[in-house]
Coordinates of C-alpha atoms in Angstrom, one line a residue:
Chain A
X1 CA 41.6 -27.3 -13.0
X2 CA 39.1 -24.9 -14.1
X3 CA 39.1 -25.7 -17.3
X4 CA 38.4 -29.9 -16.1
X5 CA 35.4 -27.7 -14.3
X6 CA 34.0 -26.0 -16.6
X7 CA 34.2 -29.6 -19.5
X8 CA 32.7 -31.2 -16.7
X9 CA 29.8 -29.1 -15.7
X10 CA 29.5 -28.0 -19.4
X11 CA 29.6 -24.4 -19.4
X12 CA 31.8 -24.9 -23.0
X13 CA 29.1 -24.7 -25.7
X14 CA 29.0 -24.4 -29.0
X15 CA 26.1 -22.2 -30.8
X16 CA 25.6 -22.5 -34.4
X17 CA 22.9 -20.3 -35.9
X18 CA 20.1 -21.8 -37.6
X19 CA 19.9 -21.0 -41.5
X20 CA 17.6 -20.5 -44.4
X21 CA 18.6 -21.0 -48.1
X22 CA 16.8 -18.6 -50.2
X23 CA 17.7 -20.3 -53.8
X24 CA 20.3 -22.9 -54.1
X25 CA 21.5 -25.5 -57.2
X26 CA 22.9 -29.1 -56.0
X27 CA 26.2 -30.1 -57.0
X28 CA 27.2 -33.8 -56.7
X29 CA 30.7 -35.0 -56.5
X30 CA 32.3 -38.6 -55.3
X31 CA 34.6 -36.3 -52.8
X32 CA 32.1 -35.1 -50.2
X33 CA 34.2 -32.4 -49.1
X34 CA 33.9 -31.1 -53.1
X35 CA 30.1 -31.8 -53.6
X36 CA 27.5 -29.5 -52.1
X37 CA 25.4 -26.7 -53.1
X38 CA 25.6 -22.9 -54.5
X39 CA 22.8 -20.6 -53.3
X40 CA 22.0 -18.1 -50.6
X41 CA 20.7 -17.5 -47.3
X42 CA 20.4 -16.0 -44.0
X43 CA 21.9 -17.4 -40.8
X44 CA 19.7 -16.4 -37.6
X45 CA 20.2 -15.4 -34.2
X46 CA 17.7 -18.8 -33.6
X47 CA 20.5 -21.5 -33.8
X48 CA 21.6 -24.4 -31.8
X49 CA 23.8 -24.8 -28.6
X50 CA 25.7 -27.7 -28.6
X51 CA 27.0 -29.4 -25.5
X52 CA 29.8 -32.5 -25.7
X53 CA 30.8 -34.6 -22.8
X54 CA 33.1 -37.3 -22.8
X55 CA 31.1 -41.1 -22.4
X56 CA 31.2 -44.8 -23.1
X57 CA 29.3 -44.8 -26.0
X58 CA 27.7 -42.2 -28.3
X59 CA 24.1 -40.7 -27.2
X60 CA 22.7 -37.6 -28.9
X61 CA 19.2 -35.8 -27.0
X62 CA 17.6 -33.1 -28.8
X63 CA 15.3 -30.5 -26.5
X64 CA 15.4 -33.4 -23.9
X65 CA 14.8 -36.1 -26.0
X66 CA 16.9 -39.0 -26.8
X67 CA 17.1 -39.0 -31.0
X68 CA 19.3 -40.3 -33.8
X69 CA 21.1 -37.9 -36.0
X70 CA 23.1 -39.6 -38.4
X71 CA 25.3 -36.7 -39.5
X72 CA 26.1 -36.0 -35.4
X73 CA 27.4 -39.6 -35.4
X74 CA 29.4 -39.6 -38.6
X75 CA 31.1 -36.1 -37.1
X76 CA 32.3 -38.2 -33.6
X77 CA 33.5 -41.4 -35.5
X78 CA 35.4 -38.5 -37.9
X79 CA 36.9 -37.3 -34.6
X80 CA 37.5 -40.8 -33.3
X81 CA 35.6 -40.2 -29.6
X82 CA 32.1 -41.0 -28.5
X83 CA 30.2 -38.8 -26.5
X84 CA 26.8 -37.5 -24.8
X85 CA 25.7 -34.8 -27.1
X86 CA 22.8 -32.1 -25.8
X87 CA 21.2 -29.9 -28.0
X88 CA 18.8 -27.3 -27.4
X89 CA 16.8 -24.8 -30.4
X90 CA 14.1 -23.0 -30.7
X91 CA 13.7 -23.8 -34.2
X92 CA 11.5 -26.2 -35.7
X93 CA 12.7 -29.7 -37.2
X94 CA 12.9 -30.8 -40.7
X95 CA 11.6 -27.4 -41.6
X96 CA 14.3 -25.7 -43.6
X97 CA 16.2 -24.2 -40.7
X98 CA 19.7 -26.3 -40.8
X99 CA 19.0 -27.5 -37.4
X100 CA 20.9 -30.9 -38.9
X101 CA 24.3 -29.1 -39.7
X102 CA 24.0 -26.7 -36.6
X103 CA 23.9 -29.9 -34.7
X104 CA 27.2 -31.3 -36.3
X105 CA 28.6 -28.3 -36.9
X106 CA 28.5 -27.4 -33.3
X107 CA 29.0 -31.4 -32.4
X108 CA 32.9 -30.4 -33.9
X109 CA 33.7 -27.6 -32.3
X110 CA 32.4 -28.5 -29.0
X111 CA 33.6 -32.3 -29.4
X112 CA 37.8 -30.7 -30.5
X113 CA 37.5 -28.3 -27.3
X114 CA 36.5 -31.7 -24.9
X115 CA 38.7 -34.3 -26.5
X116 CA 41.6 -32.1 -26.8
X117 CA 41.7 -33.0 -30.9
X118 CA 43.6 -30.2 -31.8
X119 CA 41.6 -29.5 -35.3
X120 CA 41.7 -26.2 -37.0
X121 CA 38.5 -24.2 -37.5
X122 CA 38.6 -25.1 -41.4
X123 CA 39.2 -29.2 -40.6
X124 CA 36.1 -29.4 -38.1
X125 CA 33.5 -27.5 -41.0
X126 CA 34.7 -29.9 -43.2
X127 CA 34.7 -32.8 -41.1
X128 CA 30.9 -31.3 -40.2
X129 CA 30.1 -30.6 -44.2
X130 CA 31.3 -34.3 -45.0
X131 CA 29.2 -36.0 -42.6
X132 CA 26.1 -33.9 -43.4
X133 CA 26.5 -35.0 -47.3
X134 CA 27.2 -38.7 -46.5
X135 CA 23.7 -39.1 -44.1
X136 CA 21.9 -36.8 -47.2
X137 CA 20.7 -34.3 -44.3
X138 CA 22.1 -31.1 -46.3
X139 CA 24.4 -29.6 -48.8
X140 CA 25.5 -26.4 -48.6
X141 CA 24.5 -25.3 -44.6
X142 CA 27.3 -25.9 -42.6
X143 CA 29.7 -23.7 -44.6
X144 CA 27.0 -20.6 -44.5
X145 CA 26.2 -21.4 -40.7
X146 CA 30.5 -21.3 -40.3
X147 CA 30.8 -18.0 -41.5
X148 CA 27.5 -16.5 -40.3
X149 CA 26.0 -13.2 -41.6
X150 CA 24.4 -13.5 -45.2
X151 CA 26.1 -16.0 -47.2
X152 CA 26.6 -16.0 -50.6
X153 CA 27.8 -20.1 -51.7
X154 CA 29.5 -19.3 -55.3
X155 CA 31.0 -22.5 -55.4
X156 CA 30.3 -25.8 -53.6
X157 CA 32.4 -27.4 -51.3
X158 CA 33.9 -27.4 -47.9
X159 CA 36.6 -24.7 -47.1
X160 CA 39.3 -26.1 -49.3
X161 CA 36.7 -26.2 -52.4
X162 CA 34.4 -24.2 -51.5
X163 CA 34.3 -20.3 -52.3
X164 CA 31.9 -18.1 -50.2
X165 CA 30.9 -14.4 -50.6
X166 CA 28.5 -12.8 -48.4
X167 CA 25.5 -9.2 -48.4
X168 CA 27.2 -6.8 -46.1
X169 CA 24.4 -6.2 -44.0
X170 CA 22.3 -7.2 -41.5
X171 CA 17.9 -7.6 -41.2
X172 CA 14.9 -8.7 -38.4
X173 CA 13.7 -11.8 -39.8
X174 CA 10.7 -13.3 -39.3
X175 CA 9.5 -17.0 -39.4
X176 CA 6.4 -19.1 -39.7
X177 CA 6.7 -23.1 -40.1
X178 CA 3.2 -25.0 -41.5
X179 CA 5.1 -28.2 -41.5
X180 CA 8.0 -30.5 -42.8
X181 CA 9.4 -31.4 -46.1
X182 CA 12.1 -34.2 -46.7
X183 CA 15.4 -33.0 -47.7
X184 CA 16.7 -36.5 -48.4
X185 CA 13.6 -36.9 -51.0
X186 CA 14.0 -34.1 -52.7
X187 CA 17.3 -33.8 -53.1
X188 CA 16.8 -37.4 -54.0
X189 CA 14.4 -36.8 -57.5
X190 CA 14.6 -35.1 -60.7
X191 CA 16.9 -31.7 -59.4
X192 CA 17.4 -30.1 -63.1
X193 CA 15.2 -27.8 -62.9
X194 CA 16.4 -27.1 -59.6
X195 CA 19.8 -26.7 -61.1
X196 CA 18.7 -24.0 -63.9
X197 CA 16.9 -21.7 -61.6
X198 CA 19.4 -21.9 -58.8
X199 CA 21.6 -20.8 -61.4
X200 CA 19.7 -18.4 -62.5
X201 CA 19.3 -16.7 -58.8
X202 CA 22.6 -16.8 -58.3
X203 CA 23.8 -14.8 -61.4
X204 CA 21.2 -12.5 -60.5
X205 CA 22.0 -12.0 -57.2
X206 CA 26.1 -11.8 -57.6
X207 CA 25.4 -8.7 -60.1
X208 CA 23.9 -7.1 -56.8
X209 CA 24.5 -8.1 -53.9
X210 CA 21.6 -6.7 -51.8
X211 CA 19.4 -8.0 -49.7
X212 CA 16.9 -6.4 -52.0
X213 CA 17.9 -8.5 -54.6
X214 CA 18.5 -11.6 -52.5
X215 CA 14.7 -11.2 -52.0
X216 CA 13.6 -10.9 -55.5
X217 CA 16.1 -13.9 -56.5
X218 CA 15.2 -15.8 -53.4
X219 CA 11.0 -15.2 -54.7
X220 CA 11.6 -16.2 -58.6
X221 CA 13.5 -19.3 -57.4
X222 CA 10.6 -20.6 -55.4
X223 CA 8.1 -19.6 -58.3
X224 CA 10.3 -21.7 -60.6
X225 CA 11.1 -25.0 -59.2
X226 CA 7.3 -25.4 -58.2
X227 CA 8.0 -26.6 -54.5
X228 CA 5.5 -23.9 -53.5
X229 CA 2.8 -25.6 -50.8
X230 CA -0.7 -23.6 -51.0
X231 CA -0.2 -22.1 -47.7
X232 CA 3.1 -21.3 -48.4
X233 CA 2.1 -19.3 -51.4
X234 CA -0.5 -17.8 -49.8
X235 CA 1.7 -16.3 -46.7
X236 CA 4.0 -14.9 -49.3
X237 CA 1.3 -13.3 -51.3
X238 CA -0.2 -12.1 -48.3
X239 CA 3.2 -10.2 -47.0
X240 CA 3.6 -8.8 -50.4
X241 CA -0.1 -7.2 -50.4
X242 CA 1.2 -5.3 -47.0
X243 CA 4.2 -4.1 -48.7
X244 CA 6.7 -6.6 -47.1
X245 CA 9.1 -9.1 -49.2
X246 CA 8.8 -12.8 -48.1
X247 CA 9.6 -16.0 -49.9
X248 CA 9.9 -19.4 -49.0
X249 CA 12.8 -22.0 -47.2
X250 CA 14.6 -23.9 -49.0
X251 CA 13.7 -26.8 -48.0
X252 CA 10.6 -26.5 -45.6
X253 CA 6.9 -25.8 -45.7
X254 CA 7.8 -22.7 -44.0
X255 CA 7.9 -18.7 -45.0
X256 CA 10.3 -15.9 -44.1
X257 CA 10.0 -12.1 -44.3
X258 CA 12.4 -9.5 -43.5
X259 CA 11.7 -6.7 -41.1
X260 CA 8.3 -7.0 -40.0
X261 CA 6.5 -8.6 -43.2
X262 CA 5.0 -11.6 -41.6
X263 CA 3.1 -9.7 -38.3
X264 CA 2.4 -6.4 -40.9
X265 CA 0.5 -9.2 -43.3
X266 CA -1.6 -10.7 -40.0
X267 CA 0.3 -13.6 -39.3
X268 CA 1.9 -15.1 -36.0
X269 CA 5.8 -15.0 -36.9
X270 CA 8.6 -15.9 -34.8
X271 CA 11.4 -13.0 -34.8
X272 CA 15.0 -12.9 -34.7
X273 CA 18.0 -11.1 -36.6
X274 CA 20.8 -12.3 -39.1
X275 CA 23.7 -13.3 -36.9
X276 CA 26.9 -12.3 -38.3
X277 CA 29.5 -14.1 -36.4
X278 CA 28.3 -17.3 -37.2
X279 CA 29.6 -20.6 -35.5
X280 CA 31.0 -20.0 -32.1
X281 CA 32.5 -21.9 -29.0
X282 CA 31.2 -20.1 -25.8
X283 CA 32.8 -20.1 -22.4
Chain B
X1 CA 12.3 7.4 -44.5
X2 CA 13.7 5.7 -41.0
X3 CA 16.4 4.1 -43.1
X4 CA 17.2 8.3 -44.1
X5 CA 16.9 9.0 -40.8
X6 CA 19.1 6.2 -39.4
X7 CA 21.7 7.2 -42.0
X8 CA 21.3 10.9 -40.8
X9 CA 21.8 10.5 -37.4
X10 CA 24.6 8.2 -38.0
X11 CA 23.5 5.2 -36.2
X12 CA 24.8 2.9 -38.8
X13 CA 27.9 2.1 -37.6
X14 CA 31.3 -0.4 -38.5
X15 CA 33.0 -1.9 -36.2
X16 CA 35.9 -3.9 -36.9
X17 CA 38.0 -5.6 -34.4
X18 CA 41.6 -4.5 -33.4
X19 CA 44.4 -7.4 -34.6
X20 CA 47.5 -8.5 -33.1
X21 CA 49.8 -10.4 -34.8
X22 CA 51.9 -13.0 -33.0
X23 CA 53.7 -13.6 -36.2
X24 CA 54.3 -13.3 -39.8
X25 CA 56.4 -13.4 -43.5
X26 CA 55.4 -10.9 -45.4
X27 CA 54.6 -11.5 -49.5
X28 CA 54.9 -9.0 -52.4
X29 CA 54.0 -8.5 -55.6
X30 CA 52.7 -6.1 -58.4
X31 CA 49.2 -7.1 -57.6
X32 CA 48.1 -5.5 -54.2
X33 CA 45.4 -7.8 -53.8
X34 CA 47.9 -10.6 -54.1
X35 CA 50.5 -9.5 -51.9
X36 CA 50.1 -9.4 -48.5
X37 CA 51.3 -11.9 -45.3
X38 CA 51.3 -15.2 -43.9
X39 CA 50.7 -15.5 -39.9
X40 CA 48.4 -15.5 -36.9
X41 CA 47.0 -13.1 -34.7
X42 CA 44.3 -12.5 -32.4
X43 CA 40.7 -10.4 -33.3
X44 CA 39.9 -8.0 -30.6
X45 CA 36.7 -7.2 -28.8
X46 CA 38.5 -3.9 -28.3
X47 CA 38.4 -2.2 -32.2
X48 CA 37.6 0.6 -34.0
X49 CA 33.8 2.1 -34.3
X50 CA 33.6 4.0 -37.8
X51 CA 30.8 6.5 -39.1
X52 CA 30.8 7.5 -42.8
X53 CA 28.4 11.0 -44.1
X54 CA 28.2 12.2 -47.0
X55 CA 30.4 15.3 -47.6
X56 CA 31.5 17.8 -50.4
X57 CA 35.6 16.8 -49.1
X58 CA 37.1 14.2 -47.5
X59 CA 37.5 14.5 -44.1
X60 CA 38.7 12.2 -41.2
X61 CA 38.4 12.5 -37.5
X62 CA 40.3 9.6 -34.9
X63 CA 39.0 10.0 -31.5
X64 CA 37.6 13.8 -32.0
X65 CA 41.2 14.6 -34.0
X66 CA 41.4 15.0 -37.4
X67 CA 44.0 13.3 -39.0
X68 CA 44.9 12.2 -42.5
X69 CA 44.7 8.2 -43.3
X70 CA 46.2 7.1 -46.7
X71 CA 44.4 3.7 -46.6
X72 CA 41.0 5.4 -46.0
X73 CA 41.2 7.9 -48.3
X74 CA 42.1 4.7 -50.6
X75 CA 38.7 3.3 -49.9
X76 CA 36.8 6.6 -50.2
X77 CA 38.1 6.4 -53.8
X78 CA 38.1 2.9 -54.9
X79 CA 33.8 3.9 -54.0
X80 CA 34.2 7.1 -56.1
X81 CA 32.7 8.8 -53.0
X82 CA 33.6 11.7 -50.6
X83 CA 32.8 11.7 -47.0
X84 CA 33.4 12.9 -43.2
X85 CA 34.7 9.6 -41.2
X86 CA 34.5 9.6 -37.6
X87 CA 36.1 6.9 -36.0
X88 CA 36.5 6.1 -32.2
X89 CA 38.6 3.8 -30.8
X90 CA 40.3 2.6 -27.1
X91 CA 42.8 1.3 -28.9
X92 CA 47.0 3.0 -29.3
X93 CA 47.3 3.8 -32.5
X94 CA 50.8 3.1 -34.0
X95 CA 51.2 0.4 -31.7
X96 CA 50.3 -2.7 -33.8
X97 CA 46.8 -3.1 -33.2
X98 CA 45.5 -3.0 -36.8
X99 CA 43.6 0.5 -36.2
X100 CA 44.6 1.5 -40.2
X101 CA 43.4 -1.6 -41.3
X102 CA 40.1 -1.0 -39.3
X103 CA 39.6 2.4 -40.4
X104 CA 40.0 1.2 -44.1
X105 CA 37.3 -1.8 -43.5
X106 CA 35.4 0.0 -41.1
X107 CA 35.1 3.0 -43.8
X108 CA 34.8 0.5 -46.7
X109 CA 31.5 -1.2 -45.4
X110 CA 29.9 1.9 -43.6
X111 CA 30.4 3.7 -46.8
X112 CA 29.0 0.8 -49.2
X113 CA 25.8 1.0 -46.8
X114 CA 25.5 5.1 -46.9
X115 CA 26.3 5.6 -50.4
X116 CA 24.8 2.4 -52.0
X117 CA 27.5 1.2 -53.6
X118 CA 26.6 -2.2 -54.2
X119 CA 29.7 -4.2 -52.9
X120 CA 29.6 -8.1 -51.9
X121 CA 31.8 -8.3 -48.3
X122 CA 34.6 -9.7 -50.2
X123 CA 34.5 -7.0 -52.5
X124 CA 35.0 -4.2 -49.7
X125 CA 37.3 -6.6 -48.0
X126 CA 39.4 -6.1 -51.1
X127 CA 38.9 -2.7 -51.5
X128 CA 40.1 -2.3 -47.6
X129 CA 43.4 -4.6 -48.5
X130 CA 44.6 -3.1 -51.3
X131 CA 44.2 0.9 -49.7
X132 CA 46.4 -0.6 -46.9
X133 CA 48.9 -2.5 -49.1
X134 CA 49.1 0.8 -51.3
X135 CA 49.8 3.3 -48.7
X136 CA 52.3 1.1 -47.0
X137 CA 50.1 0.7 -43.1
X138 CA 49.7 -3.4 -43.5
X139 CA 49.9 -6.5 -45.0
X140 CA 47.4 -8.9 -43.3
X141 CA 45.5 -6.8 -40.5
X142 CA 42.3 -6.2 -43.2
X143 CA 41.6 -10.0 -44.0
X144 CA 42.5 -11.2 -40.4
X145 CA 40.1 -8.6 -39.3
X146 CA 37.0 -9.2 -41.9
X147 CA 37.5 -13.1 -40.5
X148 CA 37.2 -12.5 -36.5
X149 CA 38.6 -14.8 -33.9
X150 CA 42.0 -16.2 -34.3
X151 CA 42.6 -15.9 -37.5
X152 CA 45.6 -17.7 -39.4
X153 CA 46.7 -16.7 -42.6
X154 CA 47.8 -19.9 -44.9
X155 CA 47.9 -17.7 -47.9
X156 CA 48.4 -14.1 -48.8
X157 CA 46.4 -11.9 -50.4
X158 CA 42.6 -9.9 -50.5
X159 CA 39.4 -13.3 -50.5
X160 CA 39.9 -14.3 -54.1
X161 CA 43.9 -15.0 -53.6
X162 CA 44.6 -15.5 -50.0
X163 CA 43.3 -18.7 -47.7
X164 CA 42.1 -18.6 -44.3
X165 CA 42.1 -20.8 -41.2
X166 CA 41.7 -20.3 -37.6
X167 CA 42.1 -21.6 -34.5
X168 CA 38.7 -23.2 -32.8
X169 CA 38.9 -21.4 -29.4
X170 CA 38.2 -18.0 -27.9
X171 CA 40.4 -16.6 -24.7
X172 CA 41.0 -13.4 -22.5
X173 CA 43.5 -11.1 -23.9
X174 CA 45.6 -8.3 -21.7
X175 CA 47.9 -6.0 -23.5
X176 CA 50.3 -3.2 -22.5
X177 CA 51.8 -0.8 -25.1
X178 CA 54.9 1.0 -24.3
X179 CA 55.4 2.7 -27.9
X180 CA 55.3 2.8 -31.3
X181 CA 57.2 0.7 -34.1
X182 CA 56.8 2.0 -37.5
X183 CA 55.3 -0.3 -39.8
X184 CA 56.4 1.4 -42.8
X185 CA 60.2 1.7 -41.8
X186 CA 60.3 -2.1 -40.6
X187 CA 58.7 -3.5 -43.9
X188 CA 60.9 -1.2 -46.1
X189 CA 64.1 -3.3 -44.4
X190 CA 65.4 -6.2 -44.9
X191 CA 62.9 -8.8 -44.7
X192 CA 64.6 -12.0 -45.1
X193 CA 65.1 -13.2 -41.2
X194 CA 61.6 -12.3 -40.8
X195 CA 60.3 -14.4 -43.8
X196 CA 62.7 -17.4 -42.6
X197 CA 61.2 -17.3 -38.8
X198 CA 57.8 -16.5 -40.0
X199 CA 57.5 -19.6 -42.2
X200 CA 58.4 -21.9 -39.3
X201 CA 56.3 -20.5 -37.1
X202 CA 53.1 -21.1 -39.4
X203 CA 54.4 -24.7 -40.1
X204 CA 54.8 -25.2 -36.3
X205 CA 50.9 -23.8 -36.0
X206 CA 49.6 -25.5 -38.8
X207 CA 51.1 -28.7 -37.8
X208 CA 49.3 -28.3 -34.3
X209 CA 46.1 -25.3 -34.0
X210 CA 45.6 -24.8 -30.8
X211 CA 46.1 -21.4 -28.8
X212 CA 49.1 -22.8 -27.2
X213 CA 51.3 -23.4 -30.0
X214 CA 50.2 -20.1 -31.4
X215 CA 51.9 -18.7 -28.5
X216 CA 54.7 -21.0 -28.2
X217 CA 55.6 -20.2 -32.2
X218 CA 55.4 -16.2 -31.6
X219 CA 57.4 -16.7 -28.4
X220 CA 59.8 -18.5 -30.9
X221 CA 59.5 -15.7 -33.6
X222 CA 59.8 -12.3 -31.6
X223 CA 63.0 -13.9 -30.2
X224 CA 64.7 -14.7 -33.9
X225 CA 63.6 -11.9 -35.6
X226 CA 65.4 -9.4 -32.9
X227 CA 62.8 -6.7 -32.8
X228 CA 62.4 -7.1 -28.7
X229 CA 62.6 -3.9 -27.0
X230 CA 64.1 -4.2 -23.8
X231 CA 60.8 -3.5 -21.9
X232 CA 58.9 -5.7 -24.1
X233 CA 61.1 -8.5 -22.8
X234 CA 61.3 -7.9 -19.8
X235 CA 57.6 -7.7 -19.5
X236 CA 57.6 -11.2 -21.5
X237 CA 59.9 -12.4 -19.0
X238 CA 57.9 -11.3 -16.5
X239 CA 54.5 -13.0 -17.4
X240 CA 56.6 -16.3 -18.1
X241 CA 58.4 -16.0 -14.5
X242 CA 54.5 -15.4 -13.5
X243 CA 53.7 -19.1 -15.0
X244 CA 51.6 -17.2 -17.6
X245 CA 52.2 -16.4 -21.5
X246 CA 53.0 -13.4 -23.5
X247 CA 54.5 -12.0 -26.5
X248 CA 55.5 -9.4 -28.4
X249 CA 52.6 -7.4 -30.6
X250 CA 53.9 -7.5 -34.6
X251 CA 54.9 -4.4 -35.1
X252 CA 54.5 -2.3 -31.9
X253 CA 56.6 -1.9 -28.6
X254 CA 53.5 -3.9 -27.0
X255 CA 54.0 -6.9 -25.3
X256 CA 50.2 -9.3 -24.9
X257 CA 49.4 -12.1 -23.4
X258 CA 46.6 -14.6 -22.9
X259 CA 44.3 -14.7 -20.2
X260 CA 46.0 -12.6 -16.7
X261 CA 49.4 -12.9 -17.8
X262 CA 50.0 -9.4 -17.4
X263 CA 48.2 -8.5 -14.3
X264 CA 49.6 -12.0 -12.8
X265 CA 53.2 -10.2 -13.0
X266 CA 52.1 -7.1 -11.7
X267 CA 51.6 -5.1 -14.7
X268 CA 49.1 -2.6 -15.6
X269 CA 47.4 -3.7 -18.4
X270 CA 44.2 -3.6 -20.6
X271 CA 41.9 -6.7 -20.9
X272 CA 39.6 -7.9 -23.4
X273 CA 38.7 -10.9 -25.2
X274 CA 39.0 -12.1 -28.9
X275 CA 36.2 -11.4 -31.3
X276 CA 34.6 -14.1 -33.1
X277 CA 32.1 -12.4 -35.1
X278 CA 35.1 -9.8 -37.0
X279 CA 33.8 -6.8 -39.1
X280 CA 30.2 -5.9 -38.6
X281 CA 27.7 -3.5 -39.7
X282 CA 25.7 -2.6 -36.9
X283 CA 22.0 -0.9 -37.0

């Protein structure tokens, strides 16, 4: 009886942490569950908490307002329910911060706790990964936002494809958002170049797995797929004048420093930490 | 310099969660980081808090005792490094809790920090699985522990051989410990009853992954593997009698069960709760 309390009053929640790709290189495949991305990034203590309760049909509301997320939908027709899904973040939109698979990410896990669909951990991140890649909303975040800390993708995938590794430590990280860029475009055009610097950071960073190096990878990435928005450029320049190491999110006109580079360099910056438990169902 | 200081001081911690596991077939071969065990368990928000300094010698100290740890000394020298370890713990040691496996991780990614040794996670991970598998103290404790939550072990073996799952929920967990088992002595015997009831059991879980057939399959497995001590039944017989559910901790006269089973039967027991976020550095 508690338990019918607690579904109904929705004190089970799911939090996903948000998270930032550093460098990544797209991988395509017919399977969803095989395509996605290698690359790097940080999850953050900033995430999403997901609420699920049971209803006619399928509504989704995002910081109080009603939305459309195409990857939350394709994650309850997956699980065969339909439901009223709340969201809250801090985190901007369409800004580079995975809000999309935090949202069906934590859609899963919350949605398997309510409906009683007895899924294993490793069968509700793919079911999440898959829907992601089939609406075009992301490639390789729901995998890094599953195992939390900072995750190294060396192979694409979802868990049974999929190979992670991940920097055994943990860093502040700060945050400044100018604006939005469209995943779906450009993951959409020309992505070789893409491809060969991704590539590139990744060898790099897998020789040392720092988050010294994660930085410097994470920085000649950015230079080299020429993605770089002016003020963008100039935030990261800026940071590295004070002394700090920024670089830019992958995919978002948006900056991020560890420690304290952003407010040592001048600049407003939102703060949190790396989260390492990743994706959790709270009670 | 407050990195030096932090490192000084020692407030650069591990901690790694305490493990008990509900059930399991062990798996050998030449390769430690292929053998290991298939099972299931439950992470521990009670677990092991290790410091690692510098030193001429090796030294370790449990709970302000110094003691002698095969698997940490393993660790120590698969980094090429000597140090003082100083770990703290509310946990029984001996009692099948995981506390070798949590010195060995714990000391495995306190040390990489300290000394700069350069290691991915899954690279300490290993280094932590094969000490244990070596000296003789475990089998699947390290991996189950490096994972957090509930872990299930599909596959044996250190991250590049042996495949995870885990079971989407979080719970209350009471334990009571009335002794020790010997790890050593009980994988040195004859293993095959315990390989035959350990393989059902994970089929039976697999088949359904929720915390209540990971209860009903250890139930199932301390019974046919004939390792209950008479107080560890009754106490299981109690909690049952009670409307609750427990088990038998693999390998320790220590009975657990979820939620207040214990205290609902009138035991003395220790609570806490399972750990999502397993193995962490913390600053």
């Amino acid at each position: 009886m508690t338990e019918e309390v607690d579904r109904e009053n929705g004190n089970v929640r799911a939090f996903v942490p948000g998270h930032i790709t550093g460098f990544f290189s797209p991988y395509e495949h017919d399977d969803p569950a095989r395509a996605g991305s290698r690359g790097a990034g940080l999850t953050l203590s900033h995430g999403v908490t997901v609420r699920v309760h049971p209803a006619a049909s399928t509504t989704i509301v995002l910081n109080g307002d009603p939305t459309s997320f195409a990857p939350v939908e394709g994650v309850l027709d997956a699980l065969d329910v339909t439901a009223r899904v709340t969201a809250e973040t801090p985190l901007p939109v369409g800004a580079g911060f995975g809000v999309s698979g935090a949202m069906s990410l934590g859609t899963a896990l919350a949605a398997n706790h309510v409906f009683d669909t007895n899924r294993s951990e490793n069968e509700l991140i793919t079911i999440a990964h898959v829907a992601e890649v089939e609406a075009g909303t992301g490639l390789g975040d729901v995998v890094a936002q599953a195992r939390g800390g900072i995750p190294i993708r060396l192979d694409p995938g979802a868990p049974d494809h999929g190979v992670l590794d991940g920097i055994p430590t943990s860093c502040r990280v700060e945050y400044r958002s100018f604006g939005e860029l469209s995943t779906v475009d450009i993951l959409g055009g020309d992505t070789e170049q893409i491809t060969t610097a991704g590539t590139r950071a990744l060898d790099r960073l897998v020789a040392t797995p720092t988050l010294e190096a994660f930085m410097a990878a994470s920085r000649a990435f950015a230079r080299d797929v020429d993605l770089l928005a002016p003020r963008v450029k100039e935030a990261i320049e800026a940071v590295e004048a004070a002394g700090g190491s920024a670089s830019m999110v992958m995919l978002g006109e948006t900056v991020f420093a560890i420690e304290t580079g952003l407010t040592d360099a001048g600049y407003d910056a939102h703060a949190c930490e790396t989260h390492p438990p990743g994706a959790t169902l709270e009670r």
